[in-house]
PDB file of C-alpha atoms in Angstrom:
ATOM      1  CA  UNK A   1      13.393 -65.919  -4.524  1.00 45.00           C
ATOM      2  CA  UNK A   2      13.869 -68.590  -7.564  1.00 46.00           C
ATOM      3  CA  UNK A   3      12.650 -71.531  -5.295  1.00 47.00           C
ATOM      4  CA  UNK A   4       9.782 -69.394  -3.581  1.00 52.00           C
ATOM      5  CA  UNK A   5       8.347 -68.738  -7.209  1.00 42.00           C
ATOM      6  CA  UNK A   6       9.274 -71.903  -8.499  1.00 41.00           C
ATOM      7  CA  UNK A   7       7.327 -73.451  -5.745  1.00 44.00           C
ATOM      8  CA  UNK A   8       4.236 -71.174  -5.896  1.00 41.00           C
ATOM      9  CA  UNK A   9       4.252 -72.053  -9.995  1.00 43.00           C
ATOM     10  CA  UNK A  10       3.939 -75.772  -8.945  1.00 47.00           C
ATOM     11  CA  UNK A  11       1.435 -75.148  -6.340  1.00 41.00           C
ATOM     12  CA  UNK A  12      -1.002 -73.204  -8.774  1.00 41.00           C
ATOM     13  CA  UNK A  13      -0.421 -76.152 -11.713  1.00 43.00           C
ATOM     14  CA  UNK A  14      -1.308 -78.909  -8.526  1.00 41.00           C
ATOM     15  CA  UNK A  15      -4.327 -76.917  -7.971  1.00 43.00           C
ATOM     16  CA  UNK A  16      -5.059 -76.528 -11.478  1.00 41.00           C
ATOM     17  CA  UNK A  17      -4.845 -80.278 -11.884  1.00 39.00           C
ATOM     18  CA  UNK A  18      -6.795 -80.936  -8.900  1.00 41.00           C
ATOM     19  CA  UNK A  19      -9.635 -78.770  -9.201  1.00 43.00           C
ATOM     20  CA  UNK A  20      -9.813 -79.612 -13.496  1.00 46.00           C
ATOM     21  CA  UNK A  21      -8.816 -76.182 -14.451  1.00 41.00           C
ATOM     22  CA  UNK A  22      -9.324 -75.740 -18.035  1.00 42.00           C
ATOM     23  CA  UNK A  23     -10.809 -79.339 -18.689  1.00 45.00           C
ATOM     24  CA  UNK A  24     -13.399 -77.735 -21.022  1.00 46.00           C
ATOM     25  CA  UNK A  25     -10.935 -76.831 -23.387  1.00 44.00           C
ATOM     26  CA  UNK A  26      -9.384 -80.675 -23.720  1.00 49.00           C
ATOM     27  CA  UNK A  27     -12.973 -81.625 -23.748  1.00 52.00           C
ATOM     28  CA  UNK A  28     -14.061 -84.152 -26.649  1.00 55.00           C
ATOM     29  CA  UNK A  29     -17.000 -83.169 -29.252  1.00 59.00           C
ATOM     30  CA  UNK A  30     -20.183 -84.575 -27.816  1.00 58.00           C
ATOM     31  CA  UNK A  31     -22.051 -86.936 -30.492  1.00 59.00           C
ATOM     32  CA  UNK A  32     -25.157 -87.957 -28.948  1.00 54.00           C
ATOM     33  CA  UNK A  33     -25.756 -90.054 -32.173  1.00 53.00           C
ATOM     34  CA  UNK A  34     -22.471 -92.114 -31.360  1.00 61.00           C
ATOM     35  CA  UNK A  35     -21.804 -92.639 -27.192  1.00 65.00           C
ATOM     36  CA  UNK A  36     -18.727 -92.864 -26.169  1.00 76.00           C
ATOM     37  CA  UNK A  37     -17.149 -96.056 -25.458  1.00 85.00           C
ATOM     38  CA  UNK A  38     -16.440 -95.277 -21.781  1.00 86.00           C
ATOM     39  CA  UNK A  39     -19.963 -94.469 -21.115  1.00 92.00           C
ATOM     40  CA  UNK A  40     -21.896 -96.759 -22.605  1.00 90.00           C
ATOM     41  CA  UNK A  41     -20.777 -99.737 -19.690  1.00 93.00           C
ATOM     42  CA  UNK A  42     -21.491 -96.788 -16.658  1.00 94.00           C
ATOM     43  CA  UNK A  43     -24.689 -96.607 -18.069  1.00 94.00           C
ATOM     44  CA  UNK A  44     -24.933-100.379 -18.661  1.00 94.00           C
ATOM     45  CA  UNK A  45     -24.348-100.414 -15.036  1.00 95.00           C
ATOM     46  CA  UNK A  46     -26.261 -97.696 -13.180  1.00 95.00           C
ATOM     47  CA  UNK A  47     -29.338 -98.718 -15.103  1.00 94.00           C
ATOM     48  CA  UNK A  48     -28.626-102.334 -13.821  1.00 94.00           C
ATOM     49  CA  UNK A  49     -28.742-101.336 -10.415  1.00 94.00           C
ATOM     50  CA  UNK A  50     -31.835 -99.283 -10.428  1.00 94.00           C
ATOM     51  CA  UNK A  51     -33.696-102.384 -12.116  1.00 94.00           C
ATOM     52  CA  UNK A  52     -32.179-104.785  -9.414  1.00 94.00           C
ATOM     53  CA  UNK A  53     -33.086-101.907  -6.724  1.00 94.00           C
ATOM     54  CA  UNK A  54     -37.114-101.900  -7.725  1.00 94.00           C
ATOM     55  CA  UNK A  55     -37.183-105.565  -7.476  1.00 93.00           C
ATOM     56  CA  UNK A  56     -35.990-105.538  -4.213  1.00 93.00           C
ATOM     57  CA  UNK A  57     -38.121-102.576  -2.983  1.00 94.00           C
ATOM     58  CA  UNK A  58     -42.296-102.860  -2.845  1.00 93.00           C
ATOM     59  CA  UNK A  59     -42.807 -99.218  -2.906  1.00 94.00           C
ATOM     60  CA  UNK A  60     -40.838 -98.869  -6.282  1.00 94.00           C
ATOM     61  CA  UNK A  61     -42.402-102.227  -7.523  1.00 93.00           C
ATOM     62  CA  UNK A  62     -46.029-100.452  -6.781  1.00 93.00           C
ATOM     63  CA  UNK A  63     -44.786 -97.743  -9.242  1.00 94.00           C
ATOM     64  CA  UNK A  64     -43.179 -99.704 -11.588  1.00 93.00           C
ATOM     65  CA  UNK A  65     -46.207-102.365 -12.068  1.00 91.00           C
ATOM     66  CA  UNK A  66     -48.234 -99.006 -12.521  1.00 92.00           C
ATOM     67  CA  UNK A  67     -45.393 -98.378 -15.564  1.00 91.00           C
ATOM     68  CA  UNK A  68     -44.120 -94.882 -13.358  1.00 92.00           C
ATOM     69  CA  UNK A  69     -41.045 -95.643 -14.132  1.00 91.00           C
ATOM     70  CA  UNK A  70     -39.066 -92.298 -12.891  1.00 88.00           C
ATOM     71  CA  UNK A  71     -41.388 -92.586  -9.053  1.00 93.00           C
ATOM     72  CA  UNK A  72     -39.894 -96.463  -9.098  1.00 92.00           C
ATOM     73  CA  UNK A  73     -36.045 -94.654  -9.694  1.00 91.00           C
ATOM     74  CA  UNK A  74     -36.704 -91.885  -7.611  1.00 90.00           C
ATOM     75  CA  UNK A  75     -37.629 -94.145  -4.366  1.00 90.00           C
ATOM     76  CA  UNK A  76     -34.493 -96.153  -4.720  1.00 89.00           C
ATOM     77  CA  UNK A  77     -32.508 -93.917  -6.520  1.00 79.00           C
ATOM     78  CA  UNK A  78     -29.937 -93.138  -3.634  1.00 88.00           C
ATOM     79  CA  UNK A  79     -29.055 -96.819  -3.185  1.00 93.00           C
ATOM     80  CA  UNK A  80     -27.279 -96.528  -6.882  1.00 94.00           C
ATOM     81  CA  UNK A  81     -25.775 -93.086  -6.188  1.00 95.00           C
ATOM     82  CA  UNK A  82     -22.163 -94.560  -6.133  1.00 96.00           C
ATOM     83  CA  UNK A  83     -23.000 -96.310 -10.281  1.00 95.00           C
ATOM     84  CA  UNK A  84     -24.391 -92.938 -11.031  1.00 96.00           C
ATOM     85  CA  UNK A  85     -21.697 -90.628  -9.790  1.00 96.00           C
ATOM     86  CA  UNK A  86     -19.214 -92.789 -11.363  1.00 96.00           C
ATOM     87  CA  UNK A  87     -21.260 -92.116 -14.846  1.00 95.00           C
ATOM     88  CA  UNK A  88     -21.582 -88.477 -13.578  1.00 96.00           C
ATOM     89  CA  UNK A  89     -17.362 -88.347 -13.122  1.00 96.00           C
ATOM     90  CA  UNK A  90     -16.706 -90.116 -16.377  1.00 95.00           C
ATOM     91  CA  UNK A  91     -19.054 -87.623 -18.546  1.00 94.00           C
ATOM     92  CA  UNK A  92     -17.571 -84.767 -16.790  1.00 95.00           C
ATOM     93  CA  UNK A  93     -13.467 -85.680 -18.095  1.00 94.00           C
ATOM     94  CA  UNK A  94     -14.797 -86.151 -21.552  1.00 92.00           C
ATOM     95  CA  UNK A  95     -17.071 -83.415 -22.207  1.00 92.00           C
ATOM     96  CA  UNK A  96     -16.164 -81.001 -19.302  1.00 93.00           C
ATOM     97  CA  UNK A  97     -17.084 -79.764 -15.688  1.00 94.00           C
ATOM     98  CA  UNK A  98     -20.782 -79.908 -15.238  1.00 94.00           C
ATOM     99  CA  UNK A  99     -21.599 -81.719 -18.408  1.00 94.00           C
ATOM    100  CA  UNK A 100     -22.536 -85.159 -16.039  1.00 94.00           C
ATOM    101  CA  UNK A 101     -24.589 -83.591 -13.872  1.00 95.00           C
ATOM    102  CA  UNK A 102     -26.811 -82.356 -17.095  1.00 95.00           C
ATOM    103  CA  UNK A 103     -26.469 -85.444 -18.814  1.00 94.00           C
ATOM    104  CA  UNK A 104     -28.104 -87.819 -15.974  1.00 94.00           C
ATOM    105  CA  UNK A 105     -30.720 -85.143 -15.137  1.00 93.00           C
ATOM    106  CA  UNK A 106     -31.671 -84.905 -18.803  1.00 93.00           C
ATOM    107  CA  UNK A 107     -30.948 -87.611 -21.646  1.00 91.00           C
ATOM    108  CA  UNK A 108     -29.963 -90.273 -19.263  1.00 93.00           C
ATOM    109  CA  UNK A 109     -33.229 -89.859 -17.383  1.00 91.00           C
ATOM    110  CA  UNK A 110     -35.397 -89.589 -20.689  1.00 92.00           C
ATOM    111  CA  UNK A 111     -34.880 -92.966 -21.529  1.00 91.00           C
ATOM    112  CA  UNK A 112     -34.343 -94.669 -18.055  1.00 93.00           C
ATOM    113  CA  UNK A 113     -37.816 -95.674 -18.072  1.00 92.00           C
ATOM    114  CA  UNK A 114     -37.754 -97.028 -21.329  1.00 93.00           C
ATOM    115  CA  UNK A 115     -34.737 -99.243 -20.153  1.00 93.00           C
ATOM    116  CA  UNK A 116     -36.260-100.256 -16.695  1.00 93.00           C
ATOM    117  CA  UNK A 117     -39.342-101.503 -19.030  1.00 92.00           C
ATOM    118  CA  UNK A 118     -37.410-103.267 -21.290  1.00 91.00           C
ATOM    119  CA  UNK A 119     -35.420-105.115 -18.455  1.00 91.00           C
ATOM    120  CA  UNK A 120     -38.183-105.508 -15.583  1.00 91.00           C
ATOM    121  CA  UNK A 121     -41.428-105.636 -18.215  1.00 86.00           C
ATOM    122  CA  UNK A 122     -40.763-109.620 -18.415  1.00 86.00           C
ATOM    123  CA  UNK A 123     -40.761-110.137 -14.560  1.00 84.00           C
ATOM    124  CA  UNK A 124     -43.464-107.680 -13.885  1.00 81.00           C
ATOM    125  CA  UNK A 125     -46.318-109.390 -16.125  1.00 79.00           C
ATOM    126  CA  UNK A 126     -47.542-111.934 -14.163  1.00 65.00           C
ATOM    127  CA  UNK A 127     -47.900-115.312 -16.447  1.00 55.00           C
ATOM    128  CA  UNK A 128     -50.453-118.262 -15.770  1.00 52.00           C
ATOM    129  CA  UNK A 129     -48.448-121.383 -15.353  1.00 56.00           C
ATOM    130  CA  UNK A 130     -50.020-124.744 -16.690  1.00 56.00           C
ATOM    131  CA  UNK A 131     -49.692-127.544 -14.161  1.00 55.00           C
ATOM    132  CA  UNK A 132     -49.740-131.293 -15.036  1.00 57.00           C
ATOM    133  CA  UNK A 133     -51.072-131.826 -11.698  1.00 54.00           C
ATOM    134  CA  UNK A 134     -55.104-131.881 -11.908  1.00 55.00           C
ATOM    135  CA  UNK A 135     -56.358-128.946  -9.362  1.00 53.00           C
ATOM    136  CA  UNK A 136     -58.083-131.545  -7.434  1.00 51.00           C
ATOM    137  CA  UNK A 137     -54.899-133.598  -6.463  1.00 57.00           C
ATOM    138  CA  UNK A 138     -53.004-129.997  -5.716  1.00 54.00           C
ATOM    139  CA  UNK A 139     -55.563-129.354  -2.996  1.00 51.00           C
ATOM    140  CA  UNK A 140     -55.457-133.194  -1.605  1.00 56.00           C
ATOM    141  CA  UNK A 141     -51.502-132.526  -1.189  1.00 56.00           C
ATOM    142  CA  UNK A 142     -51.760-129.295   0.080  1.00 54.00           C
ATOM    143  CA  UNK A 143     -54.455-130.791   2.917  1.00 52.00           C
ATOM    144  CA  UNK A 144     -52.545-133.581   4.008  1.00 54.00           C
ATOM    145  CA  UNK A 145     -49.383-131.066   4.516  1.00 53.00           C
ATOM    146  CA  UNK A 146     -51.717-129.138   6.622  1.00 50.00           C
ATOM    147  CA  UNK A 147     -53.165-132.157   8.640  1.00 52.00           C
ATOM    148  CA  UNK A 148     -48.977-133.109   8.821  1.00 51.00           C
ATOM    149  CA  UNK A 149     -48.247-129.938  10.318  1.00 49.00           C
ATOM    150  CA  UNK A 150     -51.083-129.965  12.565  1.00 50.00           C
ATOM    151  CA  UNK A 151     -50.716-133.068  14.100  1.00 47.00           C
ATOM    152  CA  UNK A 152     -46.932-132.195  14.988  1.00 46.00           C
ATOM    153  CA  UNK A 153     -47.848-129.266  16.745  1.00 50.00           C
ATOM    154  CA  UNK A 154     -50.088-131.166  18.686  1.00 52.00           C
ATOM    155  CA  UNK A 155     -47.444-133.700  19.648  1.00 53.00           C
ATOM    156  CA  UNK A 156     -45.150-130.845  20.954  1.00 53.00           C
TER     157      UNK A 156
END
């Protein structure tokens, strides 16, 4: 009888640990003015994922060029799910179950556009690059290349 009761208590304890029962009681108080040291790197990694993935997707790039950052991130968001999930799990562990998803949908996404704009704006702004080569010489070189390609095609 003692073994059955002890076994049941151990099983309930294991279930409580696995499901995070009581994690809210041990959750740290949240201070938005001072982000937790664990969260900052995870937010940086998630934002970098969004930025890299936007650059690789033409539809997301159209939204980004128009300044529609939320839409740009929405197009490719599923690709950054592992990074977002890690951030949500860490937030849940620090501040209680369910807080990570709320954090992602509110505070993180509220500032995501600003972060993406800061990272991607230099890439998105088109700049004219000066060339030391006069325009006539560039055009002449392009024609020479086209002639060489045309001759090599006819020779085949």
